[in-house]
Short mmCIF file of C-alpha atoms in Angstrom, two decimals:
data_model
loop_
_atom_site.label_atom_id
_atom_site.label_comp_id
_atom_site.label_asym_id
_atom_site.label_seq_id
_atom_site.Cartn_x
_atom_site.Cartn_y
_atom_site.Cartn_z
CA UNK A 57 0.00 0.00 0.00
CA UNK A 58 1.28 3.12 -0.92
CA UNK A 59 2.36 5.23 2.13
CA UNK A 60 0.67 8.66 1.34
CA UNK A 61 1.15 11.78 3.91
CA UNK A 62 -2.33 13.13 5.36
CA UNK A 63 -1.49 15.98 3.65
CA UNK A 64 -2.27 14.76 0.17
CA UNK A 65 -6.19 13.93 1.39
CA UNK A 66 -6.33 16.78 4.24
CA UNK A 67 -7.66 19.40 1.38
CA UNK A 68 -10.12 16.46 0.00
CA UNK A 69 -13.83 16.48 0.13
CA UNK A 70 -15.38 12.94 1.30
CA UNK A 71 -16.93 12.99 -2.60
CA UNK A 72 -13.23 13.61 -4.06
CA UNK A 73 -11.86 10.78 -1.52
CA UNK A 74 -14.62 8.43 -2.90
CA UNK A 75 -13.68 8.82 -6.83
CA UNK A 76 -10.10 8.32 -5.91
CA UNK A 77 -10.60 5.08 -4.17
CA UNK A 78 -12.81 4.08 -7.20
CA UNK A 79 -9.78 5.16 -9.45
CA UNK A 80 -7.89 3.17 -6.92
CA UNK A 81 -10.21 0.25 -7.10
CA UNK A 82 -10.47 -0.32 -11.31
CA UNK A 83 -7.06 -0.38 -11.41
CA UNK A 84 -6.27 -2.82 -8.97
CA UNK A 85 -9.03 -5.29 -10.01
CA UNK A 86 -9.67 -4.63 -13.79
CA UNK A 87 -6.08 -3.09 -14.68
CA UNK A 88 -7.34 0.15 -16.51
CA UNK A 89 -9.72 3.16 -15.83
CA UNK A 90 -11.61 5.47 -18.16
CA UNK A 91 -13.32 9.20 -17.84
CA UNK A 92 -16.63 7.20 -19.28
CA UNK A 93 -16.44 4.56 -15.81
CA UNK A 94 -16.08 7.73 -13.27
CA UNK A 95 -18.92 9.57 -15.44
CA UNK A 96 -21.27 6.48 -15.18
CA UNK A 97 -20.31 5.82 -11.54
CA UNK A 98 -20.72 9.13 -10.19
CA UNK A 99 -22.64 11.42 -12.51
CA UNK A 100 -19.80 14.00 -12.67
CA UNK A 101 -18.94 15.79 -16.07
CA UNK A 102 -15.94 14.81 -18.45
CA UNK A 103 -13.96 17.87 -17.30
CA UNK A 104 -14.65 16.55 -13.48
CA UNK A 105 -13.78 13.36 -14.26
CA UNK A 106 -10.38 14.24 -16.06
CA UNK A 107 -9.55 16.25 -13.30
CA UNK A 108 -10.09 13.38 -10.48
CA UNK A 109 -7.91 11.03 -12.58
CA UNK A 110 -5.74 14.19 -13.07
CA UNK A 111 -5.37 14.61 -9.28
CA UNK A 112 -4.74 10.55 -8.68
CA UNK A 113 -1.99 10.73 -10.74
CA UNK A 114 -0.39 13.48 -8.79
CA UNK A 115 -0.95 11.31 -6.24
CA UNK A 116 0.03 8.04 -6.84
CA UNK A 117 2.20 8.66 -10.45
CA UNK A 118 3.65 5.26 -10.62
CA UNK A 119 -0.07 3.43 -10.21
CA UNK A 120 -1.27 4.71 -13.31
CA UNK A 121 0.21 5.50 -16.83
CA UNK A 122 -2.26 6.77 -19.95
CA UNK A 123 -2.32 4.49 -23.13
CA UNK A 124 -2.33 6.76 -26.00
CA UNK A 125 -3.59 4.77 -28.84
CA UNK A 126 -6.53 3.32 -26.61
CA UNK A 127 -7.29 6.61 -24.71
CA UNK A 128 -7.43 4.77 -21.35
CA UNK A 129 -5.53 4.71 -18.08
CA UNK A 130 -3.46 1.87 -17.37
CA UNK A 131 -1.99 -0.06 -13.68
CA UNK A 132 1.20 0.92 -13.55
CA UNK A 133 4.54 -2.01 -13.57
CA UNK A 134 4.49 -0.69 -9.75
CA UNK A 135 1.78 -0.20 -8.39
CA UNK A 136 0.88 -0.26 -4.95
CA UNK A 137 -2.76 0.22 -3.57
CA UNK A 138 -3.34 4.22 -2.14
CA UNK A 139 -6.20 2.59 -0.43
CA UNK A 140 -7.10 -0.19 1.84
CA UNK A 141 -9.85 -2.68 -0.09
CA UNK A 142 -11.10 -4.68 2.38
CA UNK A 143 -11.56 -8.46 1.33
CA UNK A 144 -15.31 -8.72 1.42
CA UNK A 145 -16.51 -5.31 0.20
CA UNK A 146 -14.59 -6.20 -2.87
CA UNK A 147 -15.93 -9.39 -2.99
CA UNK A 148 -19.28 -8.13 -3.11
CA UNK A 149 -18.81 -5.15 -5.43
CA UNK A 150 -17.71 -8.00 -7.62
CA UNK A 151 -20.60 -9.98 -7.72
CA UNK A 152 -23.45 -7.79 -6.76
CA UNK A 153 -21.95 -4.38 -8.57
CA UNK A 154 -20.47 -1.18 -6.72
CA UNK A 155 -22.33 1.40 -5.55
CA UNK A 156 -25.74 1.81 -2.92
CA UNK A 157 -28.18 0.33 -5.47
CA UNK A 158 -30.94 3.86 -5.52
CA UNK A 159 -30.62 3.88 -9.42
CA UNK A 160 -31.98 -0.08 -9.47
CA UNK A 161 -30.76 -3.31 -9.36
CA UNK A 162 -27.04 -3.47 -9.89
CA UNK A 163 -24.86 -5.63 -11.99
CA UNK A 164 -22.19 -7.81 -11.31
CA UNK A 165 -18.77 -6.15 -12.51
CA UNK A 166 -17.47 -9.22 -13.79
CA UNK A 167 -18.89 -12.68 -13.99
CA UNK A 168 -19.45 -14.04 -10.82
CA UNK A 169 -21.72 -16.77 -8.99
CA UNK A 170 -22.42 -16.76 -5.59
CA UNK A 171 -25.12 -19.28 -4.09
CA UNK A 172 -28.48 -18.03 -4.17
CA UNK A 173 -30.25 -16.40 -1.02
CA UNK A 174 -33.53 -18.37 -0.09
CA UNK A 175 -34.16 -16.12 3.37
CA UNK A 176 -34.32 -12.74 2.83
CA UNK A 177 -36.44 -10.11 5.42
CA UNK A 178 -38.84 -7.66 4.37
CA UNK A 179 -37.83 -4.61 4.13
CA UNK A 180 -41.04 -3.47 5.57
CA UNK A 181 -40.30 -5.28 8.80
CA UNK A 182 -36.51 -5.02 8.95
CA UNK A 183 -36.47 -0.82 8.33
CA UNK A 184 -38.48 -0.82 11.95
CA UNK A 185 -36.37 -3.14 13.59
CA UNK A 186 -33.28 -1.24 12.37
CA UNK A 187 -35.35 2.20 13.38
CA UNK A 188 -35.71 0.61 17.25
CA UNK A 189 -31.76 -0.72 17.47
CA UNK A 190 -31.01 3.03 16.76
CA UNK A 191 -33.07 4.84 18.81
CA UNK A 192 -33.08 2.34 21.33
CA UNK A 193 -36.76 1.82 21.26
CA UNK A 194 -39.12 -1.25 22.42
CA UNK A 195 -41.12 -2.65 18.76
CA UNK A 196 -44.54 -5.00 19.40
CA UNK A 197 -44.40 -7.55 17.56
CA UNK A 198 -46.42 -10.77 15.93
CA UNK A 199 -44.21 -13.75 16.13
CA UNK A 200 -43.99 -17.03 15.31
CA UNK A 201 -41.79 -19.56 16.82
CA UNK A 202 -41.45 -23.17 15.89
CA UNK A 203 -42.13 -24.12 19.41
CA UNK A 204 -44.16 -22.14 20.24
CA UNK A 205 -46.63 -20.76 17.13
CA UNK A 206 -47.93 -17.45 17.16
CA UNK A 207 -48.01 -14.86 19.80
CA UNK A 208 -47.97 -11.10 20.28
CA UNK A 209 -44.68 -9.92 21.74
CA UNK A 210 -42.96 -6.81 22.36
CA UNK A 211 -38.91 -6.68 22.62
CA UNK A 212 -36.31 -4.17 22.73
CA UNK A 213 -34.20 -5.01 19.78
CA UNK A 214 -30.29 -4.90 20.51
CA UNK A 215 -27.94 -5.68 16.85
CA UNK A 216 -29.00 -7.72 14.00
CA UNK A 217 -26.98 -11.17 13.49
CA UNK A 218 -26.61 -12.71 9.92
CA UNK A 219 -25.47 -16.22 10.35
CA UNK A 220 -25.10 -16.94 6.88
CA UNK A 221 -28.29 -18.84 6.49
CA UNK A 222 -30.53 -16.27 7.76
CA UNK A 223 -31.01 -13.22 9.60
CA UNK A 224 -31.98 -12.56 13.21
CA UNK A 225 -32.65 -9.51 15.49
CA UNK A 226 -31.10 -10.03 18.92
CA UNK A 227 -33.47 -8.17 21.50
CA UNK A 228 -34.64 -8.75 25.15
CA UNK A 229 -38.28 -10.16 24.85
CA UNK A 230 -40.21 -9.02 27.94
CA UNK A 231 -42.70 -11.66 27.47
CA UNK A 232 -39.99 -14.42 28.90
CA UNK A 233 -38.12 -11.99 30.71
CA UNK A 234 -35.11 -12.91 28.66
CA UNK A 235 -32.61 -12.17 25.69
CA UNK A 236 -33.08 -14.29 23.03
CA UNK A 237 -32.84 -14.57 18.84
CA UNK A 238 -35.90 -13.34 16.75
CA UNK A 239 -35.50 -15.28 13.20
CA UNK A 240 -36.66 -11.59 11.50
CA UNK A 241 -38.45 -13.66 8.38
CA UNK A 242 -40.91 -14.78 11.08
CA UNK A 243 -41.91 -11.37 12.27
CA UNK A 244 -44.90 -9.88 11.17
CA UNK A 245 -47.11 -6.35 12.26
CA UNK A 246 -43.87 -4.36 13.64
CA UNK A 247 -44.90 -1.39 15.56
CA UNK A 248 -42.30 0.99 17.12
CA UNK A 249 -43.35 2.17 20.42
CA UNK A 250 -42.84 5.44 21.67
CA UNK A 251 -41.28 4.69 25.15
CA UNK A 252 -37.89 4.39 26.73
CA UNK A 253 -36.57 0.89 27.66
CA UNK A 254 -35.82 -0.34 31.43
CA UNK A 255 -32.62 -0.95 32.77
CA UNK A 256 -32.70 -4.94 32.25
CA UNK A 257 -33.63 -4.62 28.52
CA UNK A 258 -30.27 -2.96 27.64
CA UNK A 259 -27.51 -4.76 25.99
CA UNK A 260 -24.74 -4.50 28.56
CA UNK A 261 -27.19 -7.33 30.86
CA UNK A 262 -27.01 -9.43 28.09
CA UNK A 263 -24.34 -12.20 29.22
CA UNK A 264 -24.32 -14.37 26.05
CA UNK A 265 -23.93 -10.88 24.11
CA UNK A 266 -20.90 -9.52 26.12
CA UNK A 267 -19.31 -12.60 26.64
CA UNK A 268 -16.39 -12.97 24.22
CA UNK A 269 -15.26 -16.30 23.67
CA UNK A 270 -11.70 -17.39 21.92
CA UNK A 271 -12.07 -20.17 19.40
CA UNK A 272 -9.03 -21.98 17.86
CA UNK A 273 -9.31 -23.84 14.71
CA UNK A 274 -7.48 -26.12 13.54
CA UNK A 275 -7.27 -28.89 9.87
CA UNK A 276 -9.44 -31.83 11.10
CA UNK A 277 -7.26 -34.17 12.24
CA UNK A 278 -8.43 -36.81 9.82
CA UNK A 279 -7.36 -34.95 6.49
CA UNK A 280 -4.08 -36.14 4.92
CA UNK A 281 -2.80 -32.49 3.98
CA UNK A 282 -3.44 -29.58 6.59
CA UNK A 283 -1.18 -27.76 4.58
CA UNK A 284 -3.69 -27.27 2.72
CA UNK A 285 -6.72 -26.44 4.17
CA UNK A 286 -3.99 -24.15 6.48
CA UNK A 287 -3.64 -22.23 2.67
CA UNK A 288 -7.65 -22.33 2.33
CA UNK A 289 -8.04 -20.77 5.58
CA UNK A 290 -5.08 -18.02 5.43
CA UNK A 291 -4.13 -20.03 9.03
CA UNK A 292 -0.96 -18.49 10.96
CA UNK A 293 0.52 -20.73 13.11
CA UNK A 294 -1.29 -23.38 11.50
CA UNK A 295 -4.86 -22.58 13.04
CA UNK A 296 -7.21 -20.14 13.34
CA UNK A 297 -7.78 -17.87 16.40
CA UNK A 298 -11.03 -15.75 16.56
CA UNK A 299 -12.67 -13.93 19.16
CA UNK A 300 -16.44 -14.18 19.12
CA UNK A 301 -19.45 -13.28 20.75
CA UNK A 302 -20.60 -16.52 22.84
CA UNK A 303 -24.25 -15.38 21.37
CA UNK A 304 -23.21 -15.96 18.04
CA UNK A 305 -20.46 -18.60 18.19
CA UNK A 306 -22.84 -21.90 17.62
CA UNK A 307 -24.29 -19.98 14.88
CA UNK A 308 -20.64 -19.21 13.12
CA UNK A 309 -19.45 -22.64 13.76
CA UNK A 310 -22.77 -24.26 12.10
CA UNK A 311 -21.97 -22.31 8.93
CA UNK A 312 -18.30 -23.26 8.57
CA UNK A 313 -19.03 -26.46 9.53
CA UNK A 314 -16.60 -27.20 12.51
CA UNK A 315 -16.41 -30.38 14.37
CA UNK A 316 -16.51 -29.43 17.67
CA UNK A 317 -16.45 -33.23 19.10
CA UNK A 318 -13.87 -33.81 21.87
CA UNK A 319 -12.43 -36.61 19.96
CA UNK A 320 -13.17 -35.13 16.22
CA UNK A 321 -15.65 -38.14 15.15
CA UNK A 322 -17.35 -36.04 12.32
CA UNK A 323 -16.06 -37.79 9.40
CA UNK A 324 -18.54 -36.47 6.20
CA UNK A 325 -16.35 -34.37 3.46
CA UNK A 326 -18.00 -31.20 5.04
CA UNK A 327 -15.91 -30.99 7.75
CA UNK A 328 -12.11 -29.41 7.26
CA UNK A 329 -11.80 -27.82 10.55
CA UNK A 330 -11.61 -29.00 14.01
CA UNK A 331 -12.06 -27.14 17.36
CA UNK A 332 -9.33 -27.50 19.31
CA UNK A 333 -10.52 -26.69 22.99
CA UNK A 334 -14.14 -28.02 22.50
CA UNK A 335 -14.57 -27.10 26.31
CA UNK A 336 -14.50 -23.31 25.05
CA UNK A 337 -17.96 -23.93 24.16
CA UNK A 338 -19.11 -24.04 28.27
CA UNK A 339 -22.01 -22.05 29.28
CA UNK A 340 -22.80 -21.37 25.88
CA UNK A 341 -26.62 -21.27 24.91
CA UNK A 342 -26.28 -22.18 21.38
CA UNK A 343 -23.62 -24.66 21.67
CA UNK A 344 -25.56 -27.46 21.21
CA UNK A 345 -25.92 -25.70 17.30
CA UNK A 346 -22.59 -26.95 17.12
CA UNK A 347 -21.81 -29.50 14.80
CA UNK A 348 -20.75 -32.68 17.22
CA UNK A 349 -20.99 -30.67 20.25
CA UNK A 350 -21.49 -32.58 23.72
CA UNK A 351 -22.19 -30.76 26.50
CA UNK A 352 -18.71 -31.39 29.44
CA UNK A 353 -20.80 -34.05 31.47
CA UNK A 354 -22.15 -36.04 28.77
CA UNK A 355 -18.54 -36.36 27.12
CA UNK A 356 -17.17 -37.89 30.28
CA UNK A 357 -19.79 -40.49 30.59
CA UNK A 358 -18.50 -42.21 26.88
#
């Protein structure tokens, strides 16, 4: 990454930092940039868009080079990023398209498949859940629960949680007295209610949401080359070490698969990684989401 003073941005509106990093991004991932893909991307005019790539190459001279004959900006033989691209934004502006989606539905920038989504909320229900985890208000809600069926609740909704498969709202749920998960596809009616919440119903009482547990993964111990699944996983030290909240953990290691046995019996192709301390799982609610998870005293009876 290229190691550019404050100075250079100091003078910058966010608008003119946002077109650079664009710049910044088409040359990194497709290798040349054109007035036409800033004009497209941000509305500006062809003289604003000449002078952004103008003021990039002040910037950063030996990331770009201009190409004559083609009339297009080039990556230069040494270029270094001038910003950071994090992993999964990039990822996504890949295959979904770059930008916040208010002139339609956006394309991917190059061809890309990702698995299709078959849970998706409402927006009509999630925009008041997100309106109540901001303002910090309690929503009534109609809900129904596998166990349970249908029933009129109200909660105080905390953070949302995507666990890969589907979404949740985390919230307190005054009707048990307890905080729990709210599968947000099963919500229906939400009304935001004009009151403050109590004391309880905050999310600093919520153990399993404080709590932060340290996981360590590891190659399942039955694969013939952890090297690897140590490459596949970007492993240092040859596992993984994350720090989680214990309200999300048997979520995470559901969708990755992990077999958390004690003696790592999982066997099915599925499962690559291994947790090493499957006791770091204690007092966890959702453990038993866990693939081969066994709760301490049930392990010592085998």
């Amino acid at each position: 990454m290229v190691n550019i003073s404050s100075q250079h941005f100091d003078d910058l509106t966010l608008a003119q930092r946002e077109r650079l990093a664009y710049i910044d991004f088409r040359l990194y991932f497709f290798g040349v940039i054109g007035r036409p893909d800033l004009i497209e991307r941000f509305g500006v005019a062809p003289a604003g868009a000449t002078r952004d790539i103008a003021l990039y190459r002040d910037i950063a001279p030996q990331n770009i080079t201009f190409d004559g004959s083609h009339k297009i900006y080039r990556i230069g033989l040494t270029y270094s990023p001038l910003f950071e691209h994090a992993s999964q934004r990039v990822l996504s502006a890949l295959a979904l398209g770059f930008g916040d989606g208010i002139n339609g539905a956006s394309q991917p920038m190059l061809p890309c498949e990702s698995p299709t989504v078959l849970s998706t909320p409402k927006m009509d229900v999630l925009a008041p859940i997100c309106r109540a985890i901001h303002t910090m208000k309690p929503v009534a809600i109609r809900y129904h629960s596998m166990s349970s069926g249908e029933s009129e609740r109200i909660i105080v909704p905390l953070a949302l949680v995507d666990t890969g498969l589907r979404w949740h709202v985390r919230a307190f749920d005054r009707k048990s007295g307890e905080f729990r998960d709210f599968v947000v596809t099963r919500i229906e009616s939400p009304n935001l209610l004009d009151e403050d919440i109590h004391s309880n119903e905050r999310s600093d009482n919520d153990i399993q949401w404080t709590r932060i547990v340290e996981l360590s993964l590891v190659p399942h111990p039955r694969l013939p080359r952890p090297e690897i699944i140590k490459m596949d996983y970007g492993m240092i030290d040859g596992s993984i070490r994350m720090r989680v909240r214990a309200a999300v953990a048997g979520y995470m290691l559901r969708r990755w698969s992990v077999d958390c046995s004690p003696d790592f019996r999982l066997k099915d192709e599925q499962y690559r990684l291994w947790l090493k301390d499957p006791l770091a799982l204690y007092g966890i609610e959702n453990a038993n989401l866990a693939p081969g998870y066994q709760a301490p005293n049930s392990s010592q009876k085998r």
